[in-house]
XYZ file of C-alpha atoms in Angstrom:
569
model
C 7.489 12.628 -51.092
C 9.074 11.463 -47.866
C 8.909 13.674 -44.820
C 11.273 13.732 -41.885
C 9.934 12.043 -38.776
C 9.189 14.733 -36.214
C 6.872 15.464 -33.350
C 3.354 16.588 -34.129
C 2.315 19.891 -32.584
C -1.191 18.700 -31.993
C -3.334 20.692 -29.666
C -2.498 20.564 -26.110
C -2.901 19.109 -22.686
C -4.000 15.615 -23.612
C -5.186 13.536 -20.711
C -6.526 16.296 -18.470
C -9.715 15.032 -16.879
C -13.029 16.791 -16.614
C -12.394 17.570 -12.969
C -9.366 19.728 -13.757
C -10.893 21.957 -16.443
C -7.609 23.817 -16.848
C -8.280 27.425 -17.835
C -6.244 28.822 -20.754
C -4.099 31.817 -19.870
C -5.084 33.430 -23.177
C -7.076 32.461 -26.245
C -6.673 32.762 -29.995
C -9.432 35.191 -30.974
C -11.167 33.812 -34.051
C -12.801 36.442 -36.274
C -14.985 36.336 -39.365
C -12.512 36.537 -42.226
C -14.063 39.687 -43.722
C -13.619 41.528 -40.418
C -9.839 41.023 -40.365
C -7.790 44.149 -40.938
C -5.525 44.124 -44.009
C -2.537 43.655 -41.704
C -4.230 40.729 -39.906
C -5.086 38.979 -43.160
C -1.584 39.558 -44.537
C -0.087 37.986 -41.408
C -2.535 35.083 -41.605
C -1.766 34.459 -45.263
C 1.989 34.528 -44.617
C 1.624 32.000 -41.810
C -0.448 29.702 -43.997
C 2.153 29.859 -46.768
C 4.876 28.862 -44.317
C 2.721 25.963 -43.096
C 2.316 24.868 -46.713
C 6.061 25.110 -47.337
C 6.780 22.910 -44.309
C 4.246 20.279 -45.459
C 1.503 20.847 -42.909
C -1.370 21.118 -45.381
C -0.311 17.720 -46.688
C -0.196 16.358 -43.163
C -3.661 17.508 -42.157
C -5.150 16.291 -45.451
C -3.632 12.893 -44.697
C -4.948 12.769 -41.124
C -8.459 13.681 -42.295
C -8.326 11.044 -45.027
C -7.044 8.335 -42.689
C -9.898 8.944 -40.238
C -12.610 9.930 -42.702
C -14.998 7.031 -42.192
C -15.075 7.301 -38.396
C -15.483 11.072 -37.978
C -18.535 11.702 -40.160
C -22.137 10.522 -39.988
C -21.901 10.093 -36.218
C -21.667 12.240 -33.097
C -17.860 12.097 -33.063
C -18.180 14.751 -35.794
C -18.310 17.899 -33.628
C -15.653 17.134 -30.969
C -13.224 15.499 -33.405
C -13.242 18.439 -35.779
C -12.915 20.900 -32.874
C -9.703 19.130 -31.868
C -8.560 18.969 -35.498
C -9.093 22.728 -35.918
C -7.155 23.480 -32.753
C -4.269 21.323 -33.938
C -4.096 23.331 -37.164
C -4.289 26.588 -35.239
C -1.581 25.517 -32.797
C 0.778 24.661 -35.641
C 0.137 28.105 -37.108
C 0.928 29.695 -33.743
C 4.347 28.060 -33.823
C 5.101 30.071 -36.956
C 3.357 33.225 -35.694
C 2.341 33.505 -32.000
C -0.592 35.767 -32.914
C -2.093 33.396 -35.483
C -5.803 32.703 -35.004
C -7.931 30.679 -37.396
C -10.605 32.857 -39.045
C -14.062 31.553 -39.810
C -16.433 32.182 -42.712
C -19.999 33.031 -41.733
C -21.062 31.535 -45.046
C -24.812 31.673 -44.516
C -24.597 35.434 -45.071
C -23.803 34.464 -48.665
C -26.425 31.715 -48.921
C -28.402 33.269 -51.784
C -25.403 33.680 -54.096
C -22.319 32.041 -52.567
C -20.142 32.666 -55.627
C -20.644 36.391 -55.068
C -18.950 36.256 -51.670
C -15.836 38.370 -51.197
C -14.308 35.296 -49.533
C -14.245 33.593 -52.939
C -12.186 36.296 -54.647
C -8.530 37.001 -55.217
C -8.557 39.049 -51.999
C -8.993 35.890 -49.908
C -9.298 32.234 -50.903
C -9.652 32.584 -54.670
C -12.569 31.669 -56.877
C -13.636 28.857 -59.185
C -11.144 26.544 -60.834
C -10.456 26.939 -64.532
C -9.337 24.721 -67.371
C -9.500 20.962 -67.643
C -7.700 20.548 -64.304
C -9.993 23.043 -62.518
C -6.994 24.838 -60.990
C -7.655 27.861 -58.764
C -5.595 30.636 -60.313
C -6.111 33.496 -57.888
C -6.231 34.136 -54.183
C -4.324 32.650 -51.272
C -3.353 29.291 -52.792
C -2.677 30.404 -56.346
C 0.482 28.658 -57.510
C 0.628 26.243 -54.566
C 1.377 22.595 -55.263
C -0.790 20.420 -53.051
C 1.180 17.244 -52.430
C -1.452 14.961 -50.957
C -2.423 12.418 -52.136
C -0.151 13.340 -55.088
C 1.101 16.548 -56.628
C -1.680 18.744 -58.021
C -2.957 22.304 -58.021
C -5.733 23.294 -55.640
C -8.897 22.328 -57.496
C -12.416 23.753 -57.355
C -15.462 23.132 -59.518
C -18.552 25.105 -58.557
C -21.763 23.101 -58.599
C -23.523 25.267 -61.181
C -20.925 26.203 -63.772
C -19.414 29.541 -62.794
C -22.015 30.087 -60.094
C -23.061 28.216 -56.973
C -26.619 27.181 -56.273
C -28.234 28.750 -53.188
C -27.459 27.049 -49.895
C -29.206 26.932 -46.531
C -30.414 30.293 -45.271
C -29.284 31.806 -41.976
C -32.910 31.574 -40.882
C -32.941 27.825 -41.420
C -29.655 27.319 -39.580
C -31.061 29.398 -36.705
C -34.138 27.172 -36.763
C -31.946 24.061 -36.483
C -30.123 25.549 -33.496
C -33.421 26.496 -31.904
C -35.105 23.105 -32.409
C -32.170 20.857 -31.441
C -32.205 19.856 -27.776
C -29.125 17.603 -27.683
C -25.996 16.871 -29.722
C -27.522 13.782 -31.314
C -30.116 16.071 -32.910
C -27.798 18.959 -33.744
C -25.116 16.885 -35.458
C -27.207 15.458 -38.343
C -29.117 18.732 -38.607
C -25.868 20.605 -39.314
C -23.968 17.855 -41.133
C -26.870 17.226 -43.521
C -27.342 20.915 -44.260
C -24.716 23.651 -44.260
C -21.754 21.313 -43.687
C -22.274 19.176 -46.752
C -23.670 22.038 -48.806
C -20.450 24.049 -48.634
C -18.266 21.087 -49.549
C -20.449 20.423 -52.583
C -20.678 24.100 -53.472
C -16.926 24.426 -54.044
C -16.261 20.963 -55.451
C -12.739 19.949 -56.480
C -10.587 19.119 -53.463
C -13.490 20.030 -51.170
C -15.518 16.984 -52.249
C -12.672 14.601 -51.566
C -11.644 13.068 -48.258
C -8.493 15.217 -48.445
C -10.572 18.424 -48.392
C -8.261 20.113 -45.799
C -6.020 20.909 -48.793
C -8.342 23.870 -49.417
C -8.083 26.651 -46.829
C -11.824 27.130 -47.378
C -12.176 23.845 -45.443
C -10.666 25.472 -42.354
C -12.800 28.599 -42.656
C -15.889 26.450 -43.140
C -15.234 24.087 -40.256
C -14.300 26.941 -37.935
C -17.792 28.270 -38.625
C -19.352 24.841 -38.049
C -17.534 24.724 -34.716
C -18.696 28.268 -33.928
C -22.307 27.242 -34.618
C -21.873 24.323 -32.212
C -20.608 26.780 -29.600
C -23.505 29.175 -30.309
C -25.854 26.253 -29.700
C -23.990 25.262 -26.528
C -24.519 28.790 -25.188
C -28.136 28.946 -26.344
C -29.146 27.020 -23.256
C -26.037 26.052 -21.253
C -27.861 23.957 -18.677
C -29.298 21.770 -21.405
C -26.772 22.005 -24.235
C -23.295 22.816 -23.020
C -22.201 19.358 -21.905
C -24.475 17.419 -24.260
C -22.436 14.619 -25.836
C -24.950 11.889 -26.556
C -25.307 9.823 -29.702
C -23.273 7.075 -31.332
C -19.897 6.561 -32.960
C -19.356 5.210 -36.469
C -19.860 1.643 -35.225
C -23.207 2.521 -33.648
C -21.813 2.375 -30.110
C -23.181 4.913 -27.628
C -20.796 7.749 -26.786
C -20.491 10.116 -23.848
C -18.138 12.665 -22.341
C -15.642 9.947 -21.434
C -15.455 8.551 -24.977
C -11.939 8.739 -26.416
C -11.683 10.540 -29.741
C -10.455 8.330 -32.575
C -6.782 8.920 -33.393
C -6.240 11.385 -30.515
C -7.334 9.332 -27.478
C -8.423 12.513 -25.691
C -11.859 12.285 -24.049
C -14.704 14.249 -25.585
C -15.073 16.192 -22.330
C -11.777 17.975 -23.053
C -13.230 19.335 -26.306
C -16.409 20.783 -24.839
C -15.282 24.072 -23.319
C -13.557 26.665 -25.538
C -11.037 28.422 -23.322
C -10.202 25.350 -21.246
C -8.335 22.043 -21.488
C -6.162 23.136 -24.376
C -9.083 24.438 -26.442
C -7.516 27.905 -26.164
C -9.650 29.914 -28.545
C -12.687 32.158 -28.537
C -15.078 33.558 -31.132
C -15.634 37.235 -31.741
C -19.410 36.977 -31.285
C -19.280 35.403 -27.828
C -21.670 37.267 -25.579
C -24.174 37.884 -28.351
C -25.811 34.489 -27.909
C -29.334 34.997 -26.643
C -32.382 32.929 -25.930
C -35.940 33.905 -25.231
C -37.090 33.158 -21.701
C -39.154 30.021 -21.478
C -40.812 30.352 -18.083
C -41.795 32.866 -15.428
C -39.474 31.190 -12.938
C -36.487 31.558 -15.249
C -37.498 35.134 -15.992
C -37.610 36.072 -12.325
C -34.278 34.382 -11.682
C -32.550 36.195 -14.506
C -33.991 39.576 -13.538
C -31.916 39.442 -10.370
C -28.659 39.210 -12.289
C -26.934 42.018 -14.101
C -26.665 41.349 -17.816
C -24.093 42.636 -20.289
C -25.199 45.118 -22.895
C -24.905 43.611 -26.364
C -24.254 46.072 -29.161
C -24.277 45.000 -32.793
C -21.888 46.626 -35.257
C -23.611 49.247 -37.355
C -25.506 47.633 -40.211
C -25.877 48.880 -43.776
C -29.279 50.251 -44.713
C -31.768 47.811 -46.189
C -32.780 48.362 -49.807
C -36.209 46.880 -50.589
C -35.880 44.952 -47.351
C -32.501 43.356 -48.090
C -28.826 44.178 -47.700
C -27.501 45.470 -50.997
C -24.074 43.892 -50.334
C -23.851 41.192 -47.677
C -20.057 41.496 -47.697
C -20.445 44.822 -45.875
C -22.512 43.327 -43.039
C -20.075 42.873 -40.160
C -22.503 41.586 -37.534
C -22.788 37.816 -37.124
C -25.737 36.385 -38.999
C -27.368 34.854 -35.906
C -27.791 38.224 -34.193
C -29.225 39.876 -37.301
C -31.614 37.027 -38.019
C -32.874 36.760 -34.451
C -33.722 40.441 -34.511
C -35.382 40.132 -37.929
C -37.515 37.064 -37.366
C -38.753 38.120 -33.932
C -39.878 41.425 -35.423
C -41.434 40.088 -38.622
C -42.768 36.584 -38.071
C -46.151 35.816 -36.479
C -46.147 33.954 -33.175
C -47.307 30.621 -34.652
C -44.346 30.625 -37.060
C -41.922 31.389 -34.249
C -43.349 28.568 -32.170
C -43.209 26.133 -35.071
C -39.699 26.820 -36.346
C -37.962 28.890 -33.627
C -39.246 27.628 -30.261
C -36.449 29.273 -28.229
C -37.456 32.635 -29.696
C -41.207 32.315 -29.217
C -41.507 34.567 -26.137
C -40.720 38.212 -25.649
C -38.148 38.385 -22.852
C -34.514 38.032 -23.890
C -31.768 36.656 -21.677
C -28.107 36.700 -22.628
C -26.069 33.761 -21.399
C -22.429 34.220 -20.449
C -19.657 32.047 -19.064
C -21.181 32.524 -15.598
C -24.168 30.452 -16.749
C -22.125 27.426 -17.833
C -22.668 24.574 -15.371
C -19.784 22.695 -13.823
C -18.373 19.845 -15.868
C -19.925 16.485 -15.081
C -17.623 13.945 -13.462
C -16.883 11.242 -16.002
C -15.599 7.720 -15.742
C -12.049 6.750 -16.630
C -11.341 7.292 -20.303
C -10.595 4.115 -22.243
C -7.501 4.077 -24.420
C -7.988 4.603 -28.127
C -7.173 1.572 -30.267
C -6.990 3.303 -33.643
C -3.641 3.124 -35.402
C -2.635 4.205 -38.881
C 0.331 3.790 -41.162
C 1.292 6.478 -43.600
C 2.981 9.862 -43.539
C 5.173 11.118 -40.748
C 4.646 14.571 -39.286
C 6.395 17.529 -40.900
C 9.072 19.489 -39.098
C 8.606 22.760 -37.267
C 10.656 25.959 -37.125
C 11.860 25.444 -33.532
C 12.037 22.922 -30.724
C 9.988 25.016 -28.323
C 7.198 27.420 -29.002
C 4.646 29.672 -27.363
C 1.004 28.670 -27.442
C -1.663 30.778 -25.777
C 0.884 32.567 -23.645
C 2.667 29.492 -22.320
C 6.007 28.118 -23.520
C 5.569 24.456 -24.354
C 8.471 22.072 -24.755
C 8.167 20.091 -27.964
C 9.079 16.909 -26.118
C 5.610 17.048 -24.549
C 4.130 16.051 -27.882
C 4.560 12.692 -29.489
C 4.270 11.723 -33.116
C 1.736 9.056 -34.026
C 3.245 5.626 -34.438
C 3.325 5.528 -38.223
C 5.793 4.649 -40.928
C 7.052 7.093 -43.528
C 5.770 6.555 -47.054
C 5.895 8.238 -50.410
C 2.420 9.625 -49.856
C 0.615 7.407 -52.337
C -0.697 4.832 -49.901
C -3.925 6.783 -49.480
C -5.378 7.810 -52.791
C -8.200 10.129 -53.706
C -11.666 8.792 -53.213
C -12.714 6.600 -56.112
C -16.360 7.519 -55.590
C -17.884 9.564 -58.389
C -18.730 12.898 -56.802
C -19.184 14.784 -60.039
C -22.992 14.646 -60.185
C -24.319 18.180 -60.455
C -27.900 19.319 -60.231
C -28.878 22.182 -62.512
C -31.168 24.950 -61.450
C -34.487 25.627 -63.087
C -36.466 28.812 -62.595
C -40.032 29.283 -63.837
C -40.214 32.269 -66.161
C -43.832 32.179 -67.247
C -46.909 30.424 -65.945
C -46.214 27.955 -63.155
C -45.466 24.483 -64.382
C -46.412 21.200 -62.811
C -43.780 19.719 -60.526
C -41.866 16.730 -61.910
C -43.746 13.530 -61.316
C -42.860 11.932 -58.022
C -40.262 14.452 -56.929
C -42.371 16.121 -54.255
C -43.820 12.922 -52.864
C -40.444 11.207 -52.751
C -38.910 14.009 -50.745
C -41.950 14.558 -48.571
C -42.083 18.287 -49.310
C -45.092 20.135 -48.057
C -47.043 22.288 -50.458
C -46.669 26.007 -49.986
C -50.209 26.400 -48.717
C -51.357 29.672 -47.215
C -49.893 29.954 -43.745
C -52.375 30.316 -40.925
C -52.380 30.142 -37.166
C -54.319 26.881 -37.188
C -53.334 23.612 -35.581
C -50.139 23.208 -37.674
C -48.018 25.274 -35.290
C -46.412 22.619 -33.115
C -42.615 22.655 -32.950
C -41.201 20.808 -35.949
C -39.013 18.032 -34.530
C -35.514 17.230 -35.756
C -35.590 13.804 -37.474
C -34.041 11.158 -35.279
C -30.928 9.298 -36.347
C -31.314 5.558 -36.114
C -28.157 3.658 -35.259
C -27.193 1.521 -38.216
C -28.663 3.880 -40.806
C -26.249 3.900 -43.718
C -25.959 4.232 -47.461
C -28.000 1.751 -49.458
C -27.328 1.615 -53.178
C -30.880 0.419 -53.761
C -32.170 3.747 -52.448
C -29.836 5.855 -54.577
C -32.154 6.330 -57.531
C -34.863 7.505 -55.141
C -32.854 10.631 -54.458
C -33.042 11.941 -58.021
C -34.311 15.490 -57.797
C -35.180 18.021 -60.452
C -33.860 20.873 -58.364
C -35.556 24.253 -58.685
C -34.213 27.334 -56.968
C -37.740 28.716 -56.698
C -40.423 26.036 -56.602
C -43.590 28.108 -56.854
C -45.829 25.681 -58.719
C -48.038 25.010 -55.705
C -48.753 28.622 -54.807
C -47.289 31.229 -57.185
C -49.100 34.098 -55.473
C -46.518 34.212 -52.700
C -43.448 33.908 -54.919
C -42.791 37.525 -55.707
C -42.151 36.514 -59.318
C -45.520 37.923 -60.365
C -45.215 41.103 -58.307
C -47.063 39.702 -55.294
C -45.366 38.790 -52.040
C -41.749 39.417 -51.050
C -39.491 41.015 -53.642
C -36.730 38.560 -52.825
C -38.220 35.244 -51.850
C -36.196 32.571 -50.085
C -34.629 30.034 -52.487
C -34.517 26.295 -51.972
C -31.150 24.844 -50.942
C -29.692 22.319 -53.344
C -29.661 18.624 -52.363
C -26.604 16.446 -51.875
C -25.272 14.472 -54.818
C -25.460 10.707 -54.760
C -21.679 10.407 -54.984
C -21.227 12.620 -51.925
C -23.835 10.581 -50.050
C -22.108 7.325 -50.925
C -18.662 8.631 -49.915
C -19.977 9.469 -46.429
C -22.178 6.414 -46.060
C -25.255 8.547 -45.398
C -28.706 7.032 -45.240
C -30.679 8.416 -48.178
C -33.940 7.978 -46.302
C -32.562 10.049 -43.437
C -31.374 12.746 -45.829
C -34.817 12.836 -47.439
C -36.403 13.672 -44.110
C -34.001 16.536 -43.465
C -34.250 17.916 -46.996
C -38.035 17.719 -46.956
C -38.143 19.828 -43.794
C -35.742 22.349 -45.330
C -38.082 22.774 -48.305
C -41.105 22.924 -46.025
C -39.374 25.697 -44.086
C -38.751 27.673 -47.288
C -42.385 27.255 -48.277
C -43.649 28.392 -44.891
C -41.379 31.433 -44.816
C -42.329 32.544 -48.329
C -46.014 31.960 -47.702
C -45.827 34.028 -44.534
C -44.400 36.873 -46.632
C -41.066 36.816 -44.831
C -38.069 38.240 -46.667
C -34.549 37.413 -45.497
C -32.277 40.471 -45.358
C -29.625 38.280 -47.017
C -31.825 37.042 -49.892
C -30.959 39.456 -52.704
C -28.332 37.365 -54.461
C -30.557 34.490 -55.537
C -32.804 36.724 -57.594
C -29.779 38.253 -59.296
C -28.285 34.791 -59.795
C -31.283 33.409 -61.622
C -32.333 36.480 -63.528
C -35.828 36.229 -62.106
């Protein structure tokens, strides 16, 4: 399918330096999708359908595919996708000036993702059906996705008609708490909730053209929101952190030009400035425990906003009966829960920023001034392929300002029939099945625990094993090695209680709803991204160790009910 050459309404104000930090006159207010009013969701859905009709889903799937290998498995990941999201949102605002990209706080659904209201006909639709795995309900029912060739939107859940448990909100909070710079946060998030959601839905979501699925945009808006939550967790340390490497192993910084866009990373760092004209509905709820007496005394002198959570449903046996009715963001709920329930050694080990008692709320007033950066080098990436779709008008209103379309320029690419870039040829169909002990505990599969480095679920104590668990370091040059692939074979168990069944809750002792293990990545998905299997092993081992520690400590996540229902335990 050939598309008319036209300008690309890609997000704004390219080339503004860090010194300018142009403040947006207004921001698109991004909300959790389940908190949208019926009228807001109807307007959003109508805008998305118009974007599809004009060819914009095809366009963004193409752009993601063309840049796939240089925007994953490196620290370009966060800023590039923030720009990509804003481009999508800006195009939507040309069709409807009030359009704002929702996000999906998917860790609320971690125990039974397939039970999420988001994956129903009311929103994005559910599992694919038939031999083609076509989604036949929800937003994109009946749509023809035209990239890389005509097909229905496809999904294939990773456990038949259900989805294996993912990473808990507690674990994601632990990653945010333990990461001290972007080079730590990026693999921590990419190797956990980011990849898990792509694999959970399957179909188009496990291809390099995953932006075909609107769930991609909801998911990545949440990934971006988590980055922003982390930025605001400790602004002096985190907000302008942009260390790490690009896909070639070259060190990056705030002045590094984003591949394809040529904008410097510094322009992506501050939501509400430099064309990043958006905000999240939970801004102002980001808190951190005070780390020193000096900081405590300093903050006492400043008036702090009062943070009020939406009313929460009552807990039933310590859990929410229906997580879809919980309107508060998961971070706020989990911070309150873990600080009330976990012993101090556990907080220190897994949640170091929450290990004290005095809470400080950071706001925009706490964000330090932008560092002065060197001149931004020009980007050298070029692509050939599709041309940009057309738009409904030659001028449009974005964030309260009328922008002339001539300000934007299309990428220098040739029109094509759309078949130049094909679907990934990597086999990403490998699925791990769940196994739940139903009688006496069985011995773990030979080698599986030692290969992954999982710790046994020994009785938790306040002994010497309470030091902060570090985030595994990413070594430049780490990449996929086919010789390591067989090492990653895992006999996945949702509840691995063989080492210490007394804490499992399956025999009536311990929490009623214990925390399930997240499922590991498939080898095909690892190969497609070029991930280092040894690096993934380290991250997955810590995730399982975390689950073991939390269950042994008797902790019960308020979001944990679904896994028990899922498995029939």
